[in-house]
Coordinates of C-alpha atoms in Angstrom, one line a residue:
X171 CA -4.3 -4.3 -21.6
X172 CA -0.8 -3.0 -21.1
X173 CA -1.6 -0.1 -23.6
X174 CA -4.6 0.8 -21.6
X175 CA -2.6 0.9 -18.3
X176 CA -0.1 3.2 -19.8
X177 CA -2.8 5.6 -20.9
X178 CA -3.7 6.5 -17.3
X179 CA -1.4 8.3 -14.9
X180 CA -2.0 7.1 -11.4
X181 CA -1.1 7.9 -7.8
X182 CA 0.9 5.6 -5.7
X183 CA -0.2 5.0 -2.1
X184 CA 2.7 3.7 -0.1
X185 CA 1.7 1.6 2.8
X186 CA 2.6 -1.4 4.8
X187 CA 5.4 -2.3 7.2
X188 CA 6.5 -5.9 7.7
X189 CA 5.0 -7.2 11.0
X190 CA 5.0 -10.5 12.7
X191 CA 2.5 -9.9 15.5
X192 CA -0.9 -10.1 13.7
X193 CA -4.3 -9.1 14.7
X194 CA -7.0 -11.6 15.5
X195 CA -10.0 -12.0 13.3
X196 CA -13.2 -9.9 13.7
X197 CA -16.8 -10.6 12.9
X198 CA -17.3 -9.7 9.2
X199 CA -20.1 -7.5 7.9
X200 CA -20.0 -9.6 4.8
X201 CA -18.0 -12.8 4.5
X202 CA -16.7 -14.2 1.2
X203 CA -18.2 -17.3 -0.3
X204 CA -16.7 -20.7 0.6
X205 CA -14.2 -20.6 -2.2
X206 CA -13.6 -16.8 -2.4
X207 CA -11.5 -14.4 -0.5
X208 CA -12.1 -10.7 0.1
X209 CA -9.0 -8.5 -0.1
X210 CA -9.1 -4.9 1.1
X211 CA -7.2 -2.5 -1.2
X212 CA -8.3 0.5 0.8
X213 CA -9.6 0.2 4.4
X214 CA -9.1 1.7 7.8
X215 CA -10.6 0.0 10.9
X216 CA -8.1 1.7 13.3
X217 CA -5.7 -1.2 13.3
X218 CA -3.8 -3.5 10.9
X219 CA -3.4 -2.0 7.5
X220 CA -4.7 1.6 7.4
X221 CA -4.8 3.2 4.0
X222 CA -7.7 5.1 2.4
X223 CA -8.3 7.5 -0.5
X224 CA -11.2 10.0 -1.0
X225 CA -12.0 8.5 -4.4
X226 CA -10.9 5.6 -6.5
X227 CA -10.6 5.3 -10.3
X228 CA -11.4 1.9 -12.0
X229 CA -10.6 1.0 -15.6
X230 CA -11.6 -1.8 -17.8
X231 CA -10.8 -2.5 -21.4
X232 CA -14.4 -3.0 -22.5
X233 CA -16.2 -1.1 -19.8
X234 CA -17.8 -2.1 -16.5
X235 CA -21.0 -3.6 -15.2
X236 CA -22.1 -1.9 -11.9
X237 CA -24.6 -3.2 -9.4
X238 CA -26.1 -0.9 -6.7
X239 CA -27.2 -2.6 -3.5
X240 CA -28.9 -0.7 -0.7
X241 CA -31.9 -0.5 1.6
X242 CA -34.3 -0.5 -1.4
X243 CA -32.7 -3.7 -2.8
X244 CA -30.3 -4.6 -5.5
X245 CA -30.3 -3.5 -9.2
X246 CA -27.9 -3.4 -12.1
X247 CA -27.1 0.1 -13.3
X248 CA -27.3 1.1 -16.9
X249 CA -24.0 1.1 -18.8
X250 CA -22.4 4.4 -19.4
X251 CA -19.7 5.2 -22.0
X252 CA -16.0 5.0 -21.1
X253 CA -13.3 2.6 -20.0
X254 CA -12.6 4.6 -16.8
X255 CA -15.0 5.6 -13.9
X256 CA -14.2 7.4 -10.6
X257 CA -16.1 6.4 -7.5
X258 CA -16.7 8.5 -4.4
X259 CA -18.9 8.4 -1.3
X260 CA -21.5 11.2 -1.1
X261 CA -20.2 13.2 1.8
X262 CA -18.9 16.6 2.7
X263 CA -15.8 17.8 0.8
X264 CA -13.9 20.9 -0.1
X265 CA -14.0 22.8 -3.3
X266 CA -10.6 24.5 -3.1
X267 CA -11.0 26.6 -6.2
X268 CA -13.3 27.1 -9.3
X269 CA -12.0 28.4 -12.6
X270 CA -12.7 28.5 -16.3
X271 CA -9.0 28.2 -17.0
X272 CA -7.9 24.6 -17.5
X273 CA -4.2 25.4 -17.0
X274 CA -4.9 27.2 -13.8
X275 CA -7.0 24.3 -12.5
X276 CA -4.1 21.9 -13.3
X277 CA -1.6 24.2 -11.5
X278 CA -3.7 24.2 -8.4
X279 CA -4.2 20.5 -8.4
X280 CA -0.5 19.9 -8.9
X281 CA 0.3 22.3 -6.0
X282 CA -2.1 20.4 -3.8
X283 CA -0.3 17.2 -4.6
X284 CA 3.1 18.8 -3.8
X285 CA 1.6 19.9 -0.4
X286 CA 0.3 16.3 0.2
X287 CA -3.3 17.1 -0.3
X288 CA -5.6 15.2 -2.6
X289 CA -7.1 17.2 -5.4
X290 CA -9.2 16.0 -8.3
X291 CA -10.7 18.2 -11.0
X292 CA -14.4 18.1 -11.4
X293 CA -16.1 19.5 -14.5
X294 CA -19.4 21.5 -14.2
X295 CA -21.4 23.9 -16.3
X296 CA -22.9 27.1 -15.0
X297 CA -24.8 29.5 -17.2
X298 CA -23.4 27.9 -20.3
X299 CA -19.8 28.1 -19.2
X300 CA -17.5 25.2 -18.5
X301 CA -15.9 25.4 -15.1
X302 CA -13.2 23.3 -13.3
X303 CA -13.6 22.7 -9.6
X304 CA -10.6 21.4 -7.6
X305 CA -12.2 19.0 -5.1
X306 CA -10.4 17.6 -2.1
X307 CA -11.1 15.3 0.8
X308 CA -14.2 13.4 2.1
X309 CA -15.6 14.0 5.5
X310 CA -18.5 12.5 7.6
X311 CA -19.5 15.9 9.0
X312 CA -19.5 19.5 8.1
X313 CA -17.4 20.3 11.1
X314 CA -14.7 17.8 10.0
X315 CA -14.6 19.4 6.6
X316 CA -14.6 23.0 7.9
X317 CA -11.7 22.1 10.2
X318 CA -9.5 21.6 7.1
X319 CA -10.3 24.8 5.4
X320 CA -7.7 27.0 7.0
X321 CA -4.8 24.5 6.4
X322 CA -5.7 24.0 2.8
X323 CA -6.1 27.7 2.2
X324 CA -2.6 28.3 3.7
X325 CA -1.1 25.6 1.6
X326 CA -2.7 26.6 -1.7
X327 CA -3.3 30.4 -1.5
X328 CA -7.0 29.6 -2.5
X329 CA -10.3 30.1 -0.6
X330 CA -11.8 26.7 -0.1
X331 CA -15.5 26.3 0.6
X332 CA -17.3 23.3 2.1
X333 CA -19.8 21.5 -0.1
X334 CA -22.1 18.7 1.2
X335 CA -24.5 15.9 0.3
X336 CA -27.8 17.9 1.0
X337 CA -29.9 18.3 -2.2
X338 CA -33.4 18.7 -3.5
X339 CA -35.1 16.5 -5.9
X340 CA -36.6 18.4 -8.9
X341 CA -38.3 15.4 -10.4
X342 CA -38.1 11.9 -11.8
X343 CA -37.9 11.0 -15.5
X344 CA -38.3 8.1 -17.9
X345 CA -34.7 8.0 -19.1
X346 CA -31.2 9.2 -18.3
X347 CA -31.2 11.4 -21.5
X348 CA -34.4 13.2 -20.3
X349 CA -32.9 13.7 -16.9
X350 CA -29.7 15.1 -18.5
X351 CA -31.8 17.5 -20.6
X352 CA -33.3 19.0 -17.4
X353 CA -29.9 19.0 -15.8
X354 CA -28.8 21.4 -18.5
X355 CA -31.8 23.6 -18.0
X356 CA -30.9 24.1 -14.4
X357 CA -27.2 24.7 -15.2
X358 CA -28.2 27.4 -17.7
X359 CA -29.8 29.2 -14.7
X360 CA -26.6 28.8 -12.7
X361 CA -27.9 26.1 -10.4
X362 CA -25.8 23.0 -9.7
X363 CA -27.8 20.0 -11.0
X364 CA -27.0 16.3 -11.5
X365 CA -28.7 13.3 -13.0
X366 CA -29.2 10.6 -10.4
X367 CA -29.7 6.8 -10.7
X368 CA -32.2 5.6 -8.1
X369 CA -33.2 2.1 -7.0
X370 CA -36.7 1.0 -6.0
X371 CA -35.6 -2.6 -5.6
X372 CA -36.9 -3.6 -9.0
X373 CA -35.5 -1.3 -11.6
X374 CA -33.5 1.9 -12.1
X375 CA -35.3 5.2 -11.9
X376 CA -33.9 8.5 -13.1
X377 CA -34.0 11.9 -11.3
X378 CA -32.5 15.3 -11.2
X379 CA -31.2 16.6 -7.9
X380 CA -29.9 20.1 -7.4
X381 CA -27.4 21.5 -5.0
X382 CA -24.4 20.5 -2.9
X383 CA -25.5 22.1 0.3
X384 CA -24.4 21.8 3.9
X385 CA -27.4 23.0 5.9
X386 CA -31.2 23.2 5.9
X387 CA -31.0 27.0 5.6
X388 CA -28.9 26.6 2.4
X389 CA -31.5 24.2 1.1
X390 CA -34.3 26.6 1.7
X391 CA -32.5 29.3 -0.1
X392 CA -31.8 27.0 -3.0
X393 CA -35.5 26.0 -3.2
X394 CA -36.5 29.7 -3.5
X395 CA -33.9 30.3 -6.2
X396 CA -34.9 27.2 -8.2
X397 CA -38.6 28.0 -7.9
X398 CA -38.0 31.4 -9.3
X399 CA -35.9 30.0 -12.2
X400 CA -37.9 27.0 -13.1
X401 CA -41.3 27.2 -11.3
X402 CA -42.9 24.1 -12.9
X403 CA -41.1 21.7 -10.5
X404 CA -41.9 20.7 -7.0
X405 CA -38.7 20.7 -5.0
X406 CA -38.5 18.2 -2.1
X407 CA -36.0 16.3 -0.1
X408 CA -35.0 13.0 -1.8
X409 CA -36.4 9.9 -0.2
X410 CA -34.1 7.2 -1.7
X411 CA -31.2 5.9 0.3
X412 CA -30.0 3.8 -2.7
X413 CA -28.6 6.2 -5.2
X414 CA -25.7 7.3 -7.4
X415 CA -25.3 11.0 -8.3
X416 CA -23.6 11.3 -11.7
X417 CA -20.8 13.9 -11.8
X418 CA -17.9 14.2 -14.2
X419 CA -14.1 14.5 -13.5
X420 CA -11.2 15.3 -15.7
X421 CA -8.9 12.2 -16.1
X422 CA -6.3 12.8 -18.7
X423 CA -7.7 15.2 -21.4
X424 CA -10.1 17.9 -20.3
X425 CA -12.0 17.3 -23.6
X426 CA -12.9 13.7 -22.5
X427 CA -14.1 13.8 -18.9
X428 CA -15.0 10.6 -17.2
X429 CA -18.1 9.7 -15.1
X430 CA -17.9 10.0 -11.4
X431 CA -20.3 7.8 -9.4
X432 CA -21.0 9.7 -6.1
X433 CA -22.9 7.0 -4.2
X434 CA -25.0 6.8 -1.0
X435 CA -23.2 6.0 2.3
X436 CA -26.0 3.6 2.9
X437 CA -25.4 1.6 -0.3
X438 CA -22.6 -0.2 -1.9
X439 CA -21.4 -0.7 -5.5
X440 CA -20.1 -3.9 -7.0
X441 CA -18.1 -3.5 -10.2
X442 CA -17.1 -6.2 -12.7
X443 CA -15.1 -5.8 -15.9
X444 CA -17.1 -6.6 -19.1
X445 CA -15.9 -9.6 -21.0
X446 CA -12.8 -8.9 -23.0
X447 CA -10.8 -10.8 -25.5
X448 CA -8.4 -12.2 -22.9
X449 CA -8.8 -12.0 -19.1
X450 CA -11.5 -9.5 -17.9
X451 CA -9.5 -7.3 -15.6
X452 CA -10.2 -4.2 -13.5
X453 CA -7.5 -1.6 -13.1
X454 CA -7.2 0.5 -10.0
X455 CA -5.4 3.7 -10.8
X456 CA -4.7 4.7 -7.1
X457 CA -3.2 1.3 -6.5
X458 CA -0.2 1.9 -8.7
X459 CA -2.4 1.1 -11.8
X460 CA -2.5 -2.5 -11.0
X461 CA -5.0 -4.8 -12.6
X462 CA -7.1 -7.5 -10.8
X463 CA -9.3 -10.5 -11.4
X464 CA -12.7 -10.7 -9.8
X465 CA -14.9 -7.9 -8.8
X466 CA -14.5 -4.7 -6.8
X467 CA -16.9 -3.7 -4.0
X468 CA -17.0 -0.1 -3.0
X469 CA -18.7 1.1 0.2
X470 CA -18.4 3.4 3.2
X471 CA -17.0 1.4 6.1
X472 CA -15.9 2.8 9.4
X473 CA -16.2 6.3 8.0
X474 CA -14.1 5.8 4.9
X475 CA -14.4 4.8 1.2
X476 CA -13.5 1.1 1.3
X477 CA -12.5 -0.9 -1.7
X478 CA -12.6 -4.7 -1.6
X479 CA -11.5 -7.1 -4.3
X480 CA -13.4 -10.4 -4.1
X481 CA -12.2 -13.3 -6.1
X482 CA -11.7 -17.1 -5.9
X483 CA -9.0 -18.0 -3.4
X484 CA -6.8 -19.8 -5.9
X485 CA -6.8 -16.9 -8.3
X486 CA -5.9 -14.6 -5.4
X487 CA -2.9 -16.9 -4.8
X488 CA -1.7 -16.4 -8.4
X489 CA -1.2 -12.8 -7.6
X490 CA 0.2 -13.4 -4.1
X491 CA 2.8 -16.0 -5.0
X492 CA 4.1 -13.9 -7.9
X493 CA 4.3 -10.9 -5.5
X494 CA 6.1 -12.8 -2.7
X495 CA 8.5 -14.9 -4.7
X496 CA 10.1 -14.3 -8.1
X497 CA 8.7 -16.2 -11.1
X498 CA 11.4 -18.3 -12.6
X499 CA 12.4 -19.8 -9.3
X500 CA 12.3 -23.6 -9.0
X501 CA 8.8 -25.0 -9.2
X502 CA 9.0 -26.7 -5.8
X503 CA 10.0 -23.4 -4.2
X504 CA 7.0 -21.7 -5.8
X505 CA 4.8 -24.6 -4.6
X506 CA 6.2 -24.1 -1.1
X507 CA 5.2 -20.4 -1.3
X508 CA 1.7 -21.3 -2.6
X509 CA 1.0 -23.5 0.4
X510 CA 2.5 -20.9 2.8
X511 CA 0.4 -18.1 1.3
X512 CA -2.8 -20.2 1.3
X513 CA -2.3 -21.1 4.9
X514 CA -1.6 -17.5 5.8
X515 CA -4.8 -16.3 4.1
X516 CA -7.0 -18.9 5.7
X517 CA -5.4 -18.3 9.2
X518 CA -6.4 -14.6 9.1
X519 CA -10.2 -15.3 9.3
X520 CA -12.1 -12.1 8.7
X521 CA -9.4 -9.8 10.0
X522 CA -10.9 -6.5 8.7
X523 CA -14.6 -7.3 9.2
X524 CA -15.4 -6.3 5.7
X525 CA -12.5 -8.3 4.3
X526 CA -10.4 -11.3 5.2
X527 CA -7.0 -9.6 4.4
X528 CA -5.5 -6.5 2.9
X529 CA -3.3 -6.5 -0.2
X530 CA -0.2 -5.4 1.8
X531 CA 2.6 -7.1 3.7
X532 CA 0.5 -6.7 6.9
X533 CA -0.7 -10.1 5.8
X534 CA 1.1 -10.8 2.5
X535 CA 1.7 -8.9 -0.7
X536 CA -0.9 -9.1 -3.4
X537 CA -0.2 -7.0 -6.4
X538 CA -2.8 -8.4 -8.8
X539 CA -2.7 -9.9 -12.2
X540 CA 0.5 -8.3 -13.3
X541 CA 2.5 -10.6 -10.9
X542 CA 1.1 -13.8 -12.4
X543 CA 3.1 -16.1 -14.6
X544 CA 2.6 -19.6 -16.0
X545 CA 4.9 -21.3 -13.4
X546 CA 3.3 -19.4 -10.6
X547 CA -0.2 -20.6 -11.7
X548 CA 1.1 -24.1 -12.1
X549 CA 2.5 -24.0 -8.5
X550 CA -0.8 -22.9 -7.1
X551 CA -2.9 -25.3 -9.2
X552 CA -0.7 -28.3 -8.2
X553 CA -1.1 -27.5 -4.5
X554 CA -4.8 -26.6 -4.7
X555 CA -6.5 -26.5 -1.3
X556 CA -3.4 -27.5 0.7
X557 CA -2.5 -25.9 4.0
X558 CA -0.2 -26.5 7.0
X559 CA -1.7 -27.8 10.2
X560 CA -0.3 -28.5 13.7
X561 CA -2.4 -30.8 15.9
X562 CA -5.4 -30.2 13.6
X563 CA -5.2 -26.4 13.6
X564 CA -3.8 -24.1 11.0
X565 CA -0.3 -22.8 11.8
X566 CA 0.6 -19.2 11.7
X567 CA 2.3 -19.3 8.3
X568 CA 5.5 -17.1 8.4
X569 CA 8.0 -16.5 5.7
X570 CA 10.6 -13.9 4.8
X571 CA 13.5 -13.4 2.4
X572 CA 16.6 -14.9 4.1
X573 CA 17.5 -16.6 7.4
X574 CA 21.2 -15.8 7.2
X575 CA 22.1 -19.5 7.6
X576 CA 19.9 -20.4 10.5
X577 CA 16.2 -19.8 11.2
X578 CA 14.9 -18.2 14.4
X579 CA 13.4 -19.9 17.4
X580 CA 10.1 -18.3 18.7
X581 CA 12.0 -17.0 21.7
X582 CA 14.3 -15.0 19.5
X583 CA 11.4 -13.0 17.8
X584 CA 8.4 -12.9 20.2
X585 CA 10.1 -13.9 23.4
X586 CA 8.1 -17.1 23.7
X587 CA 8.5 -20.6 22.1
X588 CA 6.4 -21.8 19.2
X589 CA 6.1 -25.6 19.2
X590 CA 6.3 -26.0 15.4
X591 CA 9.0 -23.3 14.8
X592 CA 12.4 -24.3 16.1
X593 CA 15.7 -23.1 14.8
X594 CA 17.1 -25.1 11.8
X595 CA 19.9 -24.7 9.3
X596 CA 19.1 -22.9 6.1
X597 CA 21.2 -22.7 3.0
X598 CA 20.8 -18.9 2.3
X599 CA 24.1 -17.8 0.8
X600 CA 23.0 -17.5 -2.8
X601 CA 22.6 -13.7 -2.8
X602 CA 26.3 -13.3 -2.1
X603 CA 27.3 -14.8 -5.4
X604 CA 28.6 -12.2 -7.8
X605 CA 27.9 -9.1 -5.8
X606 CA 30.1 -6.0 -6.2
X607 CA 32.8 -5.1 -3.7
X608 CA 32.5 -1.7 -1.9
X609 CA 35.0 0.3 0.0
X610 CA 34.3 2.2 3.2
X611 CA 36.5 5.3 2.7
X612 CA 37.4 8.5 4.5
X613 CA 37.9 11.8 2.8
X614 CA 40.5 14.4 3.6
X615 CA 37.9 16.4 5.6
X616 CA 37.2 13.3 7.8
X617 CA 33.8 12.4 6.3
X618 CA 33.2 8.7 5.8
X619 CA 31.1 6.8 3.3
X620 CA 31.0 4.0 0.7
X621 CA 32.3 3.8 -2.9
X622 CA 31.7 1.0 -5.3
X623 CA 34.8 -1.1 -5.9
X624 CA 34.9 -0.6 -9.7
X625 CA 35.0 3.2 -9.3
X626 CA 38.2 3.3 -7.3
X627 CA 41.9 2.3 -7.8
X628 CA 44.3 1.5 -4.9
X629 CA 47.4 3.7 -5.0
X630 CA 49.5 2.4 -2.2
X631 CA 49.8 3.3 1.5
X632 CA 50.5 6.5 3.4
X633 CA 53.2 7.0 6.1
X634 CA 51.0 5.3 8.7
X635 CA 50.4 2.2 6.6
X636 CA 46.8 3.1 5.7
X637 CA 45.6 1.9 2.3
X638 CA 45.1 4.8 -0.1
X639 CA 43.1 5.0 -3.3
X640 CA 42.1 7.3 -6.1
X641 CA 38.6 7.8 -7.6
X642 CA 38.6 6.9 -11.3
X643 CA 35.3 8.3 -12.5
X644 CA 33.9 11.8 -12.5
X645 CA 30.9 12.5 -10.2
X646 CA 31.3 9.3 -8.2
X647 CA 28.7 8.9 -5.5
X648 CA 29.8 8.6 -1.9
X649 CA 27.0 6.7 -0.3
X650 CA 25.7 6.1 3.2
X651 CA 26.0 2.3 2.8
X652 CA 27.4 -0.4 0.5
X653 CA 24.4 -0.3 -1.9
X654 CA 23.1 1.9 -4.7
X655 CA 19.8 1.9 -2.7
X656 CA 21.4 4.0 0.1
X657 CA 21.5 7.8 0.3
X658 CA 24.1 9.8 -1.6
X659 CA 26.2 11.8 0.8
X660 CA 28.3 13.7 -1.8
X661 CA 29.9 13.3 -5.2
X662 CA 33.6 12.9 -5.7
X663 CA 35.6 14.2 -8.7
X664 CA 37.9 12.0 -10.8
X665 CA 41.3 11.8 -9.1
X666 CA 40.1 12.5 -5.6
X667 CA 42.2 10.7 -3.0
X668 CA 40.6 8.7 -0.2
X669 CA 41.7 6.4 2.6
X670 CA 40.3 2.9 2.6
X671 CA 39.0 1.8 6.0
X672 CA 37.5 -1.5 5.0
X673 CA 36.1 -3.6 2.2
X674 CA 32.5 -4.8 2.2
X675 CA 30.3 -7.0 -0.1
X676 CA 27.4 -5.1 -1.6
X677 CA 24.5 -5.3 0.7
X678 CA 22.3 -8.3 -0.2
X679 CA 19.6 -10.5 1.3
X680 CA 22.3 -12.6 3.1
X681 CA 24.8 -10.1 4.4
X682 CA 24.5 -6.4 5.3
X683 CA 26.1 -3.6 7.3
X684 CA 24.6 -0.5 9.0
X685 CA 26.5 2.5 10.2
X686 CA 28.9 3.4 11.4
X687 CA 27.0 5.3 14.0
X688 CA 28.6 8.0 16.2
X689 CA 28.3 7.7 20.0
X690 CA 25.8 10.6 20.0
X691 CA 23.7 9.0 17.3
X692 CA 23.5 5.7 19.2
X693 CA 22.6 7.5 22.4
X694 CA 19.7 9.3 20.8
X695 CA 18.3 6.1 19.3
X696 CA 18.7 4.1 22.4
X697 CA 17.2 6.8 24.7
X698 CA 14.2 7.2 22.4
X699 CA 13.6 3.5 22.8
X700 CA 14.1 3.6 26.6
X701 CA 11.7 6.5 26.9
X702 CA 9.1 4.6 24.8
X703 CA 9.5 1.6 27.1
X704 CA 9.7 3.5 30.3
X705 CA 13.2 2.3 31.0
X706 CA 16.3 4.1 32.4
X707 CA 18.0 6.4 30.0
X708 CA 21.7 6.2 29.1
X709 CA 23.5 9.0 30.9
X710 CA 26.1 10.8 28.8
X711 CA 27.1 9.3 25.5
X712 CA 27.3 5.6 24.7
X713 CA 30.8 4.3 24.9
X714 CA 30.0 0.6 25.2
X715 CA 27.4 -1.4 23.3
X716 CA 27.3 -5.1 23.9
X717 CA 25.2 -8.1 23.0
X718 CA 24.7 -9.9 26.3
X719 CA 22.5 -12.8 25.2
X720 CA 21.8 -14.7 22.0
X721 CA 19.2 -17.3 21.1
X722 CA 19.6 -20.7 19.5
X723 CA 20.3 -19.3 16.1
X724 CA 22.7 -16.6 17.3
X725 CA 20.1 -13.8 17.1
X726 CA 20.3 -11.0 19.6
X727 CA 17.9 -11.3 22.5
X728 CA 19.5 -9.0 25.0
X729 CA 21.8 -5.9 24.8
X730 CA 23.4 -3.4 27.1
X731 CA 24.7 0.2 26.5
X732 CA 27.2 1.4 29.1
X733 CA 26.2 -1.5 31.2
X734 CA 22.5 -0.6 31.2
X735 CA 20.0 -3.1 29.7
X736 CA 18.2 -1.9 26.6
X737 CA 14.5 -2.7 27.1
X738 CA 12.4 -4.1 24.3
X739 CA 8.9 -5.6 24.2
X740 CA 10.2 -8.5 22.2
X741 CA 13.7 -9.4 20.9
X742 CA 12.8 -8.7 17.2
X743 CA 12.3 -5.0 18.3
X744 CA 16.1 -4.5 18.4
X745 CA 15.8 -4.1 14.6
X746 CA 13.8 -1.0 14.8
X747 CA 16.0 0.8 17.5
X748 CA 19.1 1.1 15.3
X749 CA 17.6 2.6 12.1
X750 CA 19.6 4.4 9.4
X751 CA 17.9 6.6 6.8
X752 CA 14.5 5.5 8.2
X753 CA 15.4 1.8 7.5
X754 CA 15.5 -0.7 10.4
X755 CA 18.2 -3.4 10.7
X756 CA 17.5 -6.3 8.3
X757 CA 17.6 -8.9 11.1
X758 CA 18.7 -9.4 14.7
X759 CA 21.5 -11.8 13.6
X760 CA 24.2 -9.2 13.9
X761 CA 27.5 -8.2 15.6
X762 CA 28.6 -4.8 16.8
X763 CA 32.1 -3.6 15.9
X764 CA 33.9 -0.5 17.2
X765 CA 35.6 1.1 14.2
X766 CA 37.9 4.1 13.6
X767 CA 36.9 7.2 15.5
X768 CA 35.1 5.2 18.2
X769 CA 32.1 4.7 16.0
X770 CA 29.8 1.6 16.0
X771 CA 29.3 -0.6 12.9
X772 CA 26.6 -3.3 12.7
X773 CA 27.4 -6.3 10.6
X774 CA 24.7 -8.9 10.1
X775 CA 23.2 -11.8 8.2
X776 CA 19.7 -12.5 7.0
X777 CA 16.7 -10.3 5.9
X778 CA 13.5 -10.6 7.9
X779 CA 12.3 -11.8 11.3
X780 CA 13.7 -15.3 10.7
X781 CA 10.6 -17.3 11.8
X782 CA 9.3 -20.0 9.5
X783 CA 10.4 -20.5 5.9
X784 CA 13.4 -18.7 4.4
X785 CA 12.5 -18.1 0.7
X786 CA 16.2 -18.3 -0.3
X787 CA 16.5 -21.4 1.7
X788 CA 13.5 -22.9 0.0
X789 CA 15.0 -22.1 -3.3
X790 CA 18.3 -23.9 -2.4
X791 CA 16.4 -26.9 -1.2
X792 CA 14.3 -27.1 -4.4
X793 CA 17.5 -26.8 -6.5
X794 CA 18.9 -29.7 -4.4
X795 CA 16.0 -32.0 -5.4
X796 CA 13.7 -31.6 -2.4
X797 CA 9.9 -31.3 -3.0
X798 CA 7.7 -28.7 -1.5
X799 CA 6.4 -30.9 1.3
X800 CA 9.9 -31.8 2.4
X801 CA 10.9 -28.2 2.3
X802 CA 7.9 -27.2 4.5
X803 CA 8.5 -30.0 6.9
X804 CA 12.1 -28.9 7.3
X805 CA 11.2 -25.4 8.4
X806 CA 8.0 -26.4 10.2
X807 CA 8.3 -29.3 12.7
X808 CA 5.6 -31.9 13.5
X809 CA 3.1 -30.5 11.0
X810 CA 0.8 -32.1 8.4
X811 CA 0.1 -30.7 4.9
X812 CA -3.4 -31.4 3.8

């Protein structure tokens, strides 16, 4: 399976920000079976996780079994060759360009990707010539598609046209091969034609449809052209609402195009991997080429192509626990995570209507089969069906990386108490062990940044007593923070002299720093927050930033700048005010220091909101001999685990 995954080059869709305040459940259009869960990989209902793509590409080692369900009933579709298939809803779209030159088609598609537009390459035949169409977007209406033409044209230098789902049926045939023969006849006459799989509720029927039109006028013109070219057919509007139009896309080599199932918005497709030697898995190229157990359901939902992975709950947890906690951690810690994740999944209800949860950290990370391991499966199996309850109801299962030594009380995160979540001690210091030392240094030009400790040698002090040092490696990175994950500000030559301002531990899950921020930077961040919350702005620049109130665990719950209260909707929102490089503070368990030059440095502990179970704390307890129930009942008070 690994070899097959490497064969395909996929796109990564980045989505999902950690959140604590979750949405309530909605009434599902289709609920999972009693022991199953439905996980949205791509969905957009206007809230919660919002991430969609115009098309999705599925792979399977031995091929796929596809079922079409629609107004006419449910049927199994015939098997087509190939271990990869692309799926798309039959809607309006743009054809950005059409060319017989494969290299040119590639260049246009790559340019579109650089400009943040989706562009796939469709293969068609016109008059005996192979042409490549760069297709982009999917839209409910002609007007929505047409509104994008000018922007795409400007970005690509091409002349996009809108194509649509309006077609004429030329006829129905006994087999797919016969339909393909007549498809070729129309294409020889320069007419767009496609074989179509239809459902009458009992069996598959085969047809040829012509055109990709956007209006009735265009259909009338197409009918006249087709009647002149091939007069023996009767051209009429298709009557079926349960159909798949078969097109072809380039995926890898232009010599081996793959099938593209363009399906009715009134229907849905269910895809399963055919039995393989090991696990039967489906790969999703647009989901970082991950592989999944269970089946994939594809449909149009809320105006978007929606992809839902349905599988047994316990198999889903194999992927979740391995995504949320590292395999190889103590078994009791993994069992703790299994119960937390099962509880969290059950608590969501049918959050997305068409699915219980998404695969993102909006609920909990689920990265599929690739995150499974023997110990993770053992942890899930040994806690099968168990969840956490308070007074007979499921708790809101919350977990995060590191509490910084003490978990949060509900008042410190949401501003209100939670009866089963009170602040408790947590042994979280493991990440500090063995981390690199970093120096915060100042260059001769006054710029400040961080250098890793093993790339610098102290050389004494200057006349003022400041510690001096010399860079010992060529092209040493001066970074924004004490971590290789932070932005590079500049590179320093071997022998460069710097002034040491302070020494820090490399940023880790337990301890972190942010800044230093200038007064002007802080003022801009705070005033943006004040404007958002309709609170008084800070006049002038910030000269004083103080924590005025802390909660039971020491987390910040109130602050002032120049004596003016900083308004937040909930205490945890302080994290997002003081961001650096687009990254929020790791926790609200921090202090503010004024450092050289009147700048402000944030120094904190912990990683996450702090409510519920600290994963590092659970690990330490497991290493100390506690079992998973004892761990859970330490972090959750007055609960039962059943």
